[in-house]
PDB file of N, CA and C in Angstrom:
ATOM      1  N   MET A   1      20.228  28.518  65.752  1.00  0.00           N
ATOM      2  CA  MET A   1      20.374  27.671  64.618  1.00  0.00           C
ATOM      3  C   MET A   1      19.089  27.690  63.815  1.00  0.00           C
ATOM      4  N   SER A   2      18.436  26.563  63.751  1.00  0.00           N
ATOM      5  CA  SER A   2      17.231  26.587  62.942  1.00  0.00           C
ATOM      6  C   SER A   2      16.041  26.815  63.850  1.00  0.00           C
ATOM      7  N   LYS A   3      15.185  27.671  63.417  1.00  0.00           N
ATOM      8  CA  LYS A   3      14.028  28.015  64.229  1.00  0.00           C
ATOM      9  C   LYS A   3      12.858  27.092  63.954  1.00  0.00           C
ATOM     10  N   GLY A   4      12.860  26.438  62.787  1.00  0.00           N
ATOM     11  CA  GLY A   4      11.756  25.558  62.437  1.00  0.00           C
ATOM     12  C   GLY A   4      11.965  25.003  61.035  1.00  0.00           C
ATOM     13  N   PRO A   5      11.114  24.105  60.649  1.00  0.00           N
ATOM     14  CA  PRO A   5      11.264  23.535  59.307  1.00  0.00           C
ATOM     15  C   PRO A   5      10.980  24.596  58.237  1.00  0.00           C
ATOM     16  N   LEU A   6      11.668  24.438  57.120  1.00  0.00           N
ATOM     17  CA  LEU A   6      11.484  25.396  56.035  1.00  0.00           C
ATOM     18  C   LEU A   6      10.106  25.248  55.399  1.00  0.00           C
ATOM     19  N   VAL A   7       9.667  23.986  55.236  1.00  0.00           N
ATOM     20  CA  VAL A   7       8.351  23.725  54.661  1.00  0.00           C
ATOM     21  C   VAL A   7       7.629  22.752  55.584  1.00  0.00           C
ATOM     22  N   THR A   8       6.446  23.125  56.007  1.00  0.00           N
ATOM     23  CA  THR A   8       5.712  22.252  56.916  1.00  0.00           C
ATOM     24  C   THR A   8       4.931  21.207  56.134  1.00  0.00           C
ATOM     25  N   ARG A   9       4.465  20.205  56.849  1.00  0.00           N
ATOM     26  CA  ARG A   9       3.698  19.125  56.217  1.00  0.00           C
ATOM     27  C   ARG A   9       2.404  19.653  55.613  1.00  0.00           C
ATOM     28  N   SER A  10       1.757  20.526  56.312  1.00  0.00           N
ATOM     29  CA  SER A  10       0.498  21.070  55.790  1.00  0.00           C
ATOM     30  C   SER A  10       0.751  21.871  54.510  1.00  0.00           C
ATOM     31  N   GLU A  11       1.880  22.583  54.472  1.00  0.00           N
ATOM     32  CA  GLU A  11       2.224  23.318  53.259  1.00  0.00           C
ATOM     33  C   GLU A  11       2.494  22.364  52.101  1.00  0.00           C
ATOM     34  N   LEU A  12       3.197  21.280  52.386  1.00  0.00           N
ATOM     35  CA  LEU A  12       3.467  20.266  51.359  1.00  0.00           C
ATOM     36  C   LEU A  12       2.171  19.670  50.842  1.00  0.00           C
ATOM     37  N   ARG A  13       1.237  19.380  51.779  1.00  0.00           N
ATOM     38  CA  ARG A  13      -0.045  18.809  51.390  1.00  0.00           C
ATOM     39  C   ARG A  13      -0.811  19.776  50.491  1.00  0.00           C
ATOM     40  N   ARG A  14      -0.824  21.057  50.852  1.00  0.00           N
ATOM     41  CA  ARG A  14      -1.504  22.058  50.039  1.00  0.00           C
ATOM     42  C   ARG A  14      -0.888  22.151  48.636  1.00  0.00           C
ATOM     43  N   GLN A  15       0.424  22.091  48.565  1.00  0.00           N
ATOM     44  CA  GLN A  15       1.094  22.160  47.260  1.00  0.00           C
ATOM     45  C   GLN A  15       0.752  20.940  46.399  1.00  0.00           C
ATOM     46  N   LYS A  16       0.705  19.767  47.047  1.00  0.00           N
ATOM     47  CA  LYS A  16       0.335  18.553  46.304  1.00  0.00           C
ATOM     48  C   LYS A  16      -1.084  18.660  45.771  1.00  0.00           C
ATOM     49  N   GLU A  17      -2.011  19.113  46.612  1.00  0.00           N
ATOM     50  CA  GLU A  17      -3.397  19.272  46.179  1.00  0.00           C
ATOM     51  C   GLU A  17      -3.498  20.289  45.040  1.00  0.00           C
ATOM     52  N   LYS A  18      -2.749  21.356  45.169  1.00  0.00           N
ATOM     53  CA  LYS A  18      -2.750  22.389  44.140  1.00  0.00           C
ATOM     54  C   LYS A  18      -2.224  21.829  42.812  1.00  0.00           C
ATOM     55  N   ASN A  19      -1.130  21.080  42.880  1.00  0.00           N
ATOM     56  CA  ASN A  19      -0.555  20.475  41.668  1.00  0.00           C
ATOM     57  C   ASN A  19      -1.485  19.437  41.060  1.00  0.00           C
ATOM     58  N   SER A  20      -2.133  18.646  41.910  1.00  0.00           N
ATOM     59  CA  SER A  20      -3.040  17.623  41.385  1.00  0.00           C
ATOM     60  C   SER A  20      -4.268  18.273  40.750  1.00  0.00           C
ATOM     61  N   SER A  21      -4.747  19.371  41.340  1.00  0.00           N
ATOM     62  CA  SER A  21      -5.898  20.051  40.739  1.00  0.00           C
ATOM     63  C   SER A  21      -5.501  20.691  39.410  1.00  0.00           C
ATOM     64  N   LYS A  22      -4.290  21.215  39.294  1.00  0.00           N
ATOM     65  CA  LYS A  22      -3.811  21.768  38.031  1.00  0.00           C
ATOM     66  C   LYS A  22      -3.696  20.670  36.985  1.00  0.00           C
ATOM     67  N   ALA A  23      -3.209  19.526  37.417  1.00  0.00           N
ATOM     68  CA  ALA A  23      -3.072  18.406  36.484  1.00  0.00           C
ATOM     69  C   ALA A  23      -4.442  17.962  35.991  1.00  0.00           C
ATOM     70  N   GLY A  24      -5.443  18.010  36.842  1.00  0.00           N
ATOM     71  CA  GLY A  24      -6.796  17.646  36.450  1.00  0.00           C
ATOM     72  C   GLY A  24      -7.362  18.597  35.410  1.00  0.00           C
ATOM     73  N   PHE A  25      -7.056  19.878  35.526  1.00  0.00           N
ATOM     74  CA  PHE A  25      -7.528  20.857  34.545  1.00  0.00           C
ATOM     75  C   PHE A  25      -6.748  20.757  33.236  1.00  0.00           C
ATOM     76  N   ASP A  26      -5.488  20.412  33.328  1.00  0.00           N
ATOM     77  CA  ASP A  26      -4.641  20.324  32.136  1.00  0.00           C
ATOM     78  C   ASP A  26      -4.903  19.059  31.328  1.00  0.00           C
ATOM     79  N   GLU A  27      -5.501  18.071  31.944  1.00  0.00           N
ATOM     80  CA  GLU A  27      -5.698  16.784  31.259  1.00  0.00           C
ATOM     81  C   GLU A  27      -6.537  16.899  29.987  1.00  0.00           C
ATOM     82  N   PRO A  28      -7.687  17.575  29.991  1.00  0.00           N
ATOM     83  CA  PRO A  28      -8.445  17.697  28.733  1.00  0.00           C
ATOM     84  C   PRO A  28      -7.652  18.439  27.651  1.00  0.00           C
ATOM     85  N   VAL A  29      -6.891  19.443  28.067  1.00  0.00           N
ATOM     86  CA  VAL A  29      -6.075  20.188  27.105  1.00  0.00           C
ATOM     87  C   VAL A  29      -5.011  19.269  26.518  1.00  0.00           C
ATOM     88  N   ARG A  30      -4.400  18.459  27.366  1.00  0.00           N
ATOM     89  CA  ARG A  30      -3.386  17.505  26.895  1.00  0.00           C
ATOM     90  C   ARG A  30      -4.003  16.504  25.933  1.00  0.00           C
ATOM     91  N   GLU A  31      -5.200  16.024  26.261  1.00  0.00           N
ATOM     92  CA  GLU A  31      -5.873  15.063  25.379  1.00  0.00           C
ATOM     93  C   GLU A  31      -6.152  15.688  24.019  1.00  0.00           C
ATOM     94  N   LYS A  32      -6.600  16.947  24.010  1.00  0.00           N
ATOM     95  CA  LYS A  32      -6.851  17.631  22.742  1.00  0.00           C
ATOM     96  C   LYS A  32      -5.565  17.761  21.941  1.00  0.00           C
ATOM     97  N   ASN A  33      -4.494  18.132  22.638  1.00  0.00           N
ATOM     98  CA  ASN A  33      -3.211  18.275  21.949  1.00  0.00           C
ATOM     99  C   ASN A  33      -2.731  16.944  21.390  1.00  0.00           C
ATOM    100  N   THR A  34      -2.881  15.880  22.173  1.00  0.00           N
ATOM    101  CA  THR A  34      -2.438  14.574  21.679  1.00  0.00           C
ATOM    102  C   THR A  34      -3.305  14.121  20.511  1.00  0.00           C
ATOM    103  N   LEU A  35      -4.611  14.410  20.558  1.00  0.00           N
ATOM    104  CA  LEU A  35      -5.485  14.057  19.436  1.00  0.00           C
ATOM    105  C   LEU A  35      -5.093  14.830  18.182  1.00  0.00           C
ATOM    106  N   LYS A  36      -4.799  16.123  18.346  1.00  0.00           N
ATOM    107  CA  LYS A  36      -4.370  16.928  17.204  1.00  0.00           C
ATOM    108  C   LYS A  36      -3.075  16.377  16.622  1.00  0.00           C
ATOM    109  N   LEU A  37      -2.132  16.085  17.500  1.00  0.00           N
ATOM    110  CA  LEU A  37      -0.850  15.555  17.037  1.00  0.00           C
ATOM    111  C   LEU A  37      -1.024  14.205  16.359  1.00  0.00           C
ATOM    112  N   GLN A  38      -1.892  13.384  16.921  1.00  0.00           N
ATOM    113  CA  GLN A  38      -2.126  12.061  16.342  1.00  0.00           C
ATOM    114  C   GLN A  38      -2.782  12.183  14.963  1.00  0.00           C
ATOM    115  N   LYS A  39      -3.762  13.071  14.827  1.00  0.00           N
ATOM    116  CA  LYS A  39      -4.415  13.273  13.533  1.00  0.00           C
ATOM    117  C   LYS A  39      -3.425  13.813  12.508  1.00  0.00           C
ATOM    118  N   GLU A  40      -2.592  14.746  12.943  1.00  0.00           N
ATOM    119  CA  GLU A  40      -1.589  15.311  12.041  1.00  0.00           C
ATOM    120  C   GLU A  40      -0.605  14.230  11.595  1.00  0.00           C
ATOM    121  N   TYR A  41      -0.202  13.384  12.539  1.00  0.00           N
ATOM    122  CA  TYR A  41       0.706  12.280  12.210  1.00  0.00           C
ATOM    123  C   TYR A  41       0.050  11.320  11.218  1.00  0.00           C
ATOM    124  N   GLU A  42      -1.225  10.999  11.431  1.00  0.00           N
ATOM    125  CA  GLU A  42      -1.933  10.088  10.523  1.00  0.00           C
ATOM    126  C   GLU A  42      -2.062  10.692   9.131  1.00  0.00           C
ATOM    127  N   ARG A  43      -2.333  12.013   9.062  1.00  0.00           N
ATOM    128  CA  ARG A  43      -2.423  12.675   7.754  1.00  0.00           C
ATOM    129  C   ARG A  43      -1.091  12.611   7.019  1.00  0.00           C
ATOM    130  N   LYS A  44      -0.019  12.916   7.726  1.00  0.00           N
ATOM    131  CA  LYS A  44       1.304  12.866   7.105  1.00  0.00           C
ATOM    132  C   LYS A  44       1.638  11.448   6.677  1.00  0.00           C
ATOM    133  N   ASP A  45       1.309  10.485   7.524  1.00  0.00           N
ATOM    134  CA  ASP A  45       1.582   9.081   7.214  1.00  0.00           C
ATOM    135  C   ASP A  45       0.815   8.643   5.972  1.00  0.00           C
ATOM    136  N   GLU A  46      -0.448   9.049   5.871  1.00  0.00           N
ATOM    137  CA  GLU A  46      -1.266   8.693   4.706  1.00  0.00           C
ATOM    138  C   GLU A  46      -0.716   9.351   3.443  1.00  0.00           C
ATOM    139  N   LYS A  47      -0.272  10.595   3.573  1.00  0.00           N
ATOM    140  CA  LYS A  47       0.306  11.297   2.426  1.00  0.00           C
ATOM    141  C   LYS A  47       1.572  10.573   1.944  1.00  0.00           C
ATOM    142  N   ILE A  48       2.396  10.149   2.879  1.00  0.00           N
ATOM    143  CA  ILE A  48       3.624   9.430   2.521  1.00  0.00           C
ATOM    144  C   ILE A  48       3.285   8.101   1.864  1.00  0.00           C
ATOM    145  N   LYS A  49       2.317   7.382   2.424  1.00  0.00           N
ATOM    146  CA  LYS A  49       1.924   6.091   1.847  1.00  0.00           C
ATOM    147  C   LYS A  49       1.392   6.256   0.434  1.00  0.00           C
ATOM    148  N   SER A  50       0.565   7.283   0.224  1.00  0.00           N
ATOM    149  CA  SER A  50       0.002   7.486  -1.115  1.00  0.00           C
ATOM    150  C   SER A  50       1.102   7.863  -2.100  1.00  0.00           C
ATOM    151  N   PHE A  51       2.080   8.647  -1.652  1.00  0.00           N
ATOM    152  CA  PHE A  51       3.190   9.016  -2.533  1.00  0.00           C
ATOM    153  C   PHE A  51       3.948   7.773  -2.981  1.00  0.00           C
ATOM    154  N   TYR A  52       4.294   6.901  -2.038  1.00  0.00           N
ATOM    155  CA  TYR A  52       5.056   5.708  -2.401  1.00  0.00           C
ATOM    156  C   TYR A  52       4.213   4.710  -3.184  1.00  0.00           C
ATOM    157  N   ARG A  53       2.901   4.701  -2.944  1.00  0.00           N
ATOM    158  CA  ARG A  53       2.015   3.843  -3.726  1.00  0.00           C
ATOM    159  C   ARG A  53       2.020   4.293  -5.185  1.00  0.00           C
ATOM    160  N   LYS A  54       1.954   5.611  -5.401  1.00  0.00           N
ATOM    161  CA  LYS A  54       1.999   6.152  -6.758  1.00  0.00           C
ATOM    162  C   LYS A  54       3.340   5.856  -7.409  1.00  0.00           C
ATOM    163  N   GLU A  55       4.425   5.977  -6.647  1.00  0.00           N
ATOM    164  CA  GLU A  55       5.752   5.690  -7.193  1.00  0.00           C
ATOM    165  C   GLU A  55       5.866   4.223  -7.583  1.00  0.00           C
ATOM    166  N   ALA A  56       5.297   3.346  -6.782  1.00  0.00           N
ATOM    167  CA  ALA A  56       5.352   1.915  -7.102  1.00  0.00           C
ATOM    168  C   ALA A  56       4.575   1.621  -8.373  1.00  0.00           C
ATOM    169  N   LYS A  57       3.457   2.324  -8.583  1.00  0.00           N
ATOM    170  CA  LYS A  57       2.687   2.128  -9.810  1.00  0.00           C
ATOM    171  C   LYS A  57       3.470   2.622 -11.017  1.00  0.00           C
ATOM    172  N   LYS A  58       4.200   3.720 -10.851  1.00  0.00           N
ATOM    173  CA  LYS A  58       4.967   4.271 -11.960  1.00  0.00           C
ATOM    174  C   LYS A  58       6.101   3.336 -12.371  1.00  0.00           C
ATOM    175  N   GLN A  59       6.735   2.712 -11.408  1.00  0.00           N
ATOM    176  CA  GLN A  59       7.942   1.945 -11.682  1.00  0.00           C
ATOM    177  C   GLN A  59       7.661   0.449 -11.745  1.00  0.00           C
ATOM    178  N   LYS A  60       6.784   0.065 -12.627  1.00  0.00           N
ATOM    179  CA  LYS A  60       6.516  -1.355 -12.795  1.00  0.00           C
ATOM    180  C   LYS A  60       7.679  -1.994 -13.541  1.00  0.00           C
ATOM    181  N   GLU A  61       7.901  -3.258 -13.248  1.00  0.00           N
ATOM    182  CA  GLU A  61       8.969  -3.976 -13.931  1.00  0.00           C
ATOM    183  C   GLU A  61       8.584  -4.223 -15.376  1.00  0.00           C
ATOM    184  N   LEU A  62       9.574  -4.154 -16.243  1.00  0.00           N
ATOM    185  CA  LEU A  62       9.334  -4.404 -17.653  1.00  0.00           C
ATOM    186  C   LEU A  62       9.315  -5.905 -17.883  1.00  0.00           C
ATOM    187  N   THR A  63       8.167  -6.415 -18.288  1.00  0.00           N
ATOM    188  CA  THR A  63       8.053  -7.849 -18.547  1.00  0.00           C
ATOM    189  C   THR A  63       8.036  -8.130 -20.036  1.00  0.00           C
ATOM    190  N   LYS A  64       7.758  -7.103 -20.829  1.00  0.00           N
ATOM    191  CA  LYS A  64       7.684  -7.287 -22.271  1.00  0.00           C
ATOM    192  C   LYS A  64       8.885  -6.613 -22.922  1.00  0.00           C
ATOM    193  N   THR A  65       9.512  -7.360 -23.834  1.00  0.00           N
ATOM    194  CA  THR A  65      10.595  -6.789 -24.623  1.00  0.00           C
ATOM    195  C   THR A  65      10.268  -6.994 -26.093  1.00  0.00           C
ATOM    196  N   ARG A  66      10.957  -6.277 -26.932  1.00  0.00           N
ATOM    197  CA  ARG A  66      10.694  -6.418 -28.369  1.00  0.00           C
ATOM    198  C   ARG A  66      11.043  -7.817 -28.841  1.00  0.00           C
ATOM    199  N   SER A  67      12.177  -8.314 -28.385  1.00  0.00           N
ATOM    200  CA  SER A  67      12.586  -9.655 -28.831  1.00  0.00           C
ATOM    201  C   SER A  67      11.624 -10.713 -28.308  1.00  0.00           C
ATOM    202  N   GLY A  68      11.157 -10.558 -27.074  1.00  0.00           N
ATOM    203  CA  GLY A  68      10.204 -11.512 -26.512  1.00  0.00           C
ATOM    204  C   GLY A  68       8.888 -11.502 -27.257  1.00  0.00           C
ATOM    205  N   GLU A  69       8.407 -10.307 -27.558  1.00  0.00           N
ATOM    206  CA  GLU A  69       7.143 -10.195 -28.290  1.00  0.00           C
ATOM    207  C   GLU A  69       7.273 -10.750 -29.708  1.00  0.00           C
ATOM    208  N   SER A  70       8.395 -10.491 -30.367  1.00  0.00           N
ATOM    209  CA  SER A  70       8.569 -11.026 -31.731  1.00  0.00           C
ATOM    210  C   SER A  70       8.684 -12.548 -31.693  1.00  0.00           C
ATOM    211  N   ARG A  71       9.316 -13.092 -30.658  1.00  0.00           N
ATOM    212  CA  ARG A  71       9.405 -14.551 -30.517  1.00  0.00           C
ATOM    213  C   ARG A  71       8.011 -15.150 -30.351  1.00  0.00           C
ATOM    214  N   LYS A  72       7.188 -14.514 -29.507  1.00  0.00           N
ATOM    215  CA  LYS A  72       5.819 -15.005 -29.309  1.00  0.00           C
ATOM    216  C   LYS A  72       5.024 -14.966 -30.609  1.00  0.00           C
ATOM    217  N   SER A  73       5.169 -13.882 -31.366  1.00  0.00           N
ATOM    218  CA  SER A  73       4.410 -13.780 -32.623  1.00  0.00           C
ATOM    219  C   SER A  73       4.891 -14.821 -33.635  1.00  0.00           C
ATOM    220  N   ARG A  74       6.193 -15.118 -33.658  1.00  0.00           N
ATOM    221  CA  ARG A  74       6.692 -16.170 -34.562  1.00  0.00           C
ATOM    222  C   ARG A  74       6.132 -17.532 -34.173  1.00  0.00           C
ATOM    223  N   GLU A  75       6.113 -17.819 -32.854  1.00  0.00           N
ATOM    224  CA  GLU A  75       5.571 -19.102 -32.395  1.00  0.00           C
ATOM    225  C   GLU A  75       4.093 -19.221 -32.764  1.00  0.00           C
ATOM    226  N   LEU A  76       3.337 -18.171 -32.537  1.00  0.00           N
ATOM    227  CA  LEU A  76       1.914 -18.183 -32.868  1.00  0.00           C
ATOM    228  C   LEU A  76       1.713 -18.317 -34.377  1.00  0.00           C
ATOM    229  N   ASN A  77       2.549 -17.635 -35.136  1.00  0.00           N
ATOM    230  CA  ASN A  77       2.468 -17.699 -36.590  1.00  0.00           C
ATOM    231  C   ASN A  77       2.726 -19.124 -37.080  1.00  0.00           C
ATOM    232  N   SER A  78       3.758 -19.766 -36.538  1.00  0.00           N
ATOM    233  CA  SER A  78       4.058 -21.135 -36.980  1.00  0.00           C
ATOM    234  C   SER A  78       2.927 -22.086 -36.593  1.00  0.00           C
ATOM    235  N   PHE A  79       2.341 -21.897 -35.418  1.00  0.00           N
ATOM    236  CA  PHE A  79       1.223 -22.737 -34.996  1.00  0.00           C
ATOM    237  C   PHE A  79       0.030 -22.559 -35.936  1.00  0.00           C
ATOM    238  N   LEU A  80      -0.283 -21.304 -36.255  1.00  0.00           N
ATOM    239  CA  LEU A  80      -1.430 -21.036 -37.129  1.00  0.00           C
ATOM    240  C   LEU A  80      -1.198 -21.570 -38.545  1.00  0.00           C
ATOM    241  N   VAL A  81       0.018 -21.455 -39.042  1.00  0.00           N
ATOM    242  CA  VAL A  81       0.323 -21.995 -40.374  1.00  0.00           C
ATOM    243  C   VAL A  81       0.142 -23.509 -40.371  1.00  0.00           C
ATOM    244  N   GLY A  82       0.619 -24.165 -39.326  1.00  0.00           N
ATOM    245  CA  GLY A  82       0.437 -25.618 -39.211  1.00  0.00           C
ATOM    246  C   GLY A  82      -1.028 -25.992 -39.160  1.00  0.00           C
ATOM    247  N   ALA A  83      -1.814 -25.218 -38.411  1.00  0.00           N
ATOM    248  CA  ALA A  83      -3.246 -25.498 -38.304  1.00  0.00           C
ATOM    249  C   ALA A  83      -3.934 -25.307 -39.651  1.00  0.00           C
ATOM    250  N   ILE A  84      -3.539 -24.283 -40.401  1.00  0.00           N
ATOM    251  CA  ILE A  84      -4.132 -24.049 -41.724  1.00  0.00           C
ATOM    252  C   ILE A  84      -3.801 -25.202 -42.664  1.00  0.00           C
ATOM    253  N   ILE A  85      -2.582 -25.689 -42.603  1.00  0.00           N
ATOM    254  CA  ILE A  85      -2.182 -26.818 -43.465  1.00  0.00           C
ATOM    255  C   ILE A  85      -3.004 -28.056 -43.129  1.00  0.00           C
ATOM    256  N   VAL A  86      -3.152 -28.343 -41.827  1.00  0.00           N
ATOM    257  CA  VAL A  86      -3.916 -29.523 -41.410  1.00  0.00           C
ATOM    258  C   VAL A  86      -5.367 -29.396 -41.866  1.00  0.00           C
ATOM    259  N   VAL A  87      -5.971 -28.242 -41.687  1.00  0.00           N
ATOM    260  CA  VAL A  87      -7.369 -28.035 -42.075  1.00  0.00           C
ATOM    261  C   VAL A  87      -7.521 -28.165 -43.589  1.00  0.00           C
ATOM    262  N   SER A  88      -6.589 -27.596 -44.343  1.00  0.00           N
ATOM    263  CA  SER A  88      -6.691 -27.702 -45.811  1.00  0.00           C
ATOM    264  C   SER A  88      -6.541 -29.151 -46.266  1.00  0.00           C
ATOM    265  N   LEU A  89      -5.676 -29.933 -45.636  1.00  0.00           N
ATOM    266  CA  LEU A  89      -5.554 -31.358 -45.970  1.00  0.00           C
ATOM    267  C   LEU A  89      -6.856 -32.099 -45.666  1.00  0.00           C
ATOM    268  N   LEU A  90      -7.452 -31.790 -44.522  1.00  0.00           N
ATOM    269  CA  LEU A  90      -8.714 -32.443 -44.165  1.00  0.00           C
ATOM    270  C   LEU A  90      -9.820 -32.070 -45.150  1.00  0.00           C
ATOM    271  N   ILE A  91      -9.866 -30.841 -45.578  1.00  0.00           N
ATOM    272  CA  ILE A  91     -10.863 -30.424 -46.571  1.00  0.00           C
ATOM    273  C   ILE A  91     -10.626 -31.170 -47.885  1.00  0.00           C
ATOM    274  N   GLY A  92      -9.354 -31.299 -48.262  1.00  0.00           N
ATOM    275  CA  GLY A  92      -9.030 -32.047 -49.483  1.00  0.00           C
ATOM    276  C   GLY A  92      -9.470 -33.489 -49.391  1.00  0.00           C
ATOM    277  N   VAL A  93      -9.258 -34.121 -48.237  1.00  0.00           N
ATOM    278  CA  VAL A  93      -9.670 -35.516 -48.052  1.00  0.00           C
ATOM    279  C   VAL A  93     -11.183 -35.620 -48.145  1.00  0.00           C
ATOM    280  N   VAL A  94     -11.903 -34.703 -47.545  1.00  0.00           N
ATOM    281  CA  VAL A  94     -13.364 -34.730 -47.582  1.00  0.00           C
ATOM    282  C   VAL A  94     -13.852 -34.538 -49.017  1.00  0.00           C
ATOM    283  N   LEU A  95     -13.266 -33.627 -49.763  1.00  0.00           N
ATOM    284  CA  LEU A  95     -13.660 -33.411 -51.162  1.00  0.00           C
ATOM    285  C   LEU A  95     -13.390 -34.657 -52.014  1.00  0.00           C
ATOM    286  N   LEU A  96     -12.243 -35.271 -51.833  1.00  0.00           N
ATOM    287  CA  LEU A  96     -11.923 -36.497 -52.576  1.00  0.00           C
ATOM    288  C   LEU A  96     -12.896 -37.617 -52.222  1.00  0.00           C
ATOM    289  N   ALA A  97     -13.244 -37.714 -50.937  1.00  0.00           N
ATOM    290  CA  ALA A  97     -14.159 -38.765 -50.504  1.00  0.00           C
ATOM    291  C   ALA A  97     -15.549 -38.541 -51.093  1.00  0.00           C
ATOM    292  N   THR A  98     -15.992 -37.299 -51.194  1.00  0.00           N
ATOM    293  CA  THR A  98     -17.330 -37.042 -51.737  1.00  0.00           C
ATOM    294  C   THR A  98     -17.387 -37.255 -53.249  1.00  0.00           C
ATOM    295  N   PHE A  99     -16.323 -36.961 -53.995  1.00  0.00           N
ATOM    296  CA  PHE A  99     -16.344 -37.127 -55.450  1.00  0.00           C
ATOM    297  C   PHE A  99     -16.134 -38.572 -55.883  1.00  0.00           C
ATOM    298  N   PHE A 100     -15.310 -39.322 -55.176  1.00  0.00           N
ATOM    299  CA  PHE A 100     -14.979 -40.679 -55.623  1.00  0.00           C
ATOM    300  C   PHE A 100     -15.743 -41.763 -54.887  1.00  0.00           C
ATOM    301  N   LEU A 101     -16.493 -41.452 -53.915  1.00  0.00           N
ATOM    302  CA  LEU A 101     -17.259 -42.494 -53.221  1.00  0.00           C
ATOM    303  C   LEU A 101     -18.709 -42.371 -53.445  1.00  0.00           C
TER     304      LEU A 101
END
């Protein structure tokens, strides 16, 4: 039947040591690869963010309209006309006061 175990304990131990030593050598390489991948991901992420930032600047909401601006200018015009009338009346009162008093 069976003459002995297919893999002995000492063989298993040697294989484990061999695998662990390989993993120890591969670790710096893995770290370099992960750093490269991380830097590449950050570059792509920054590029995407800058693209959408530029798009957001391009697509500002319209807050000014022609009708709104003309309404504002009419309001300002009426205010200034009223102020000119008040000032001219005050000047007239001062002139009358200086000539008749």
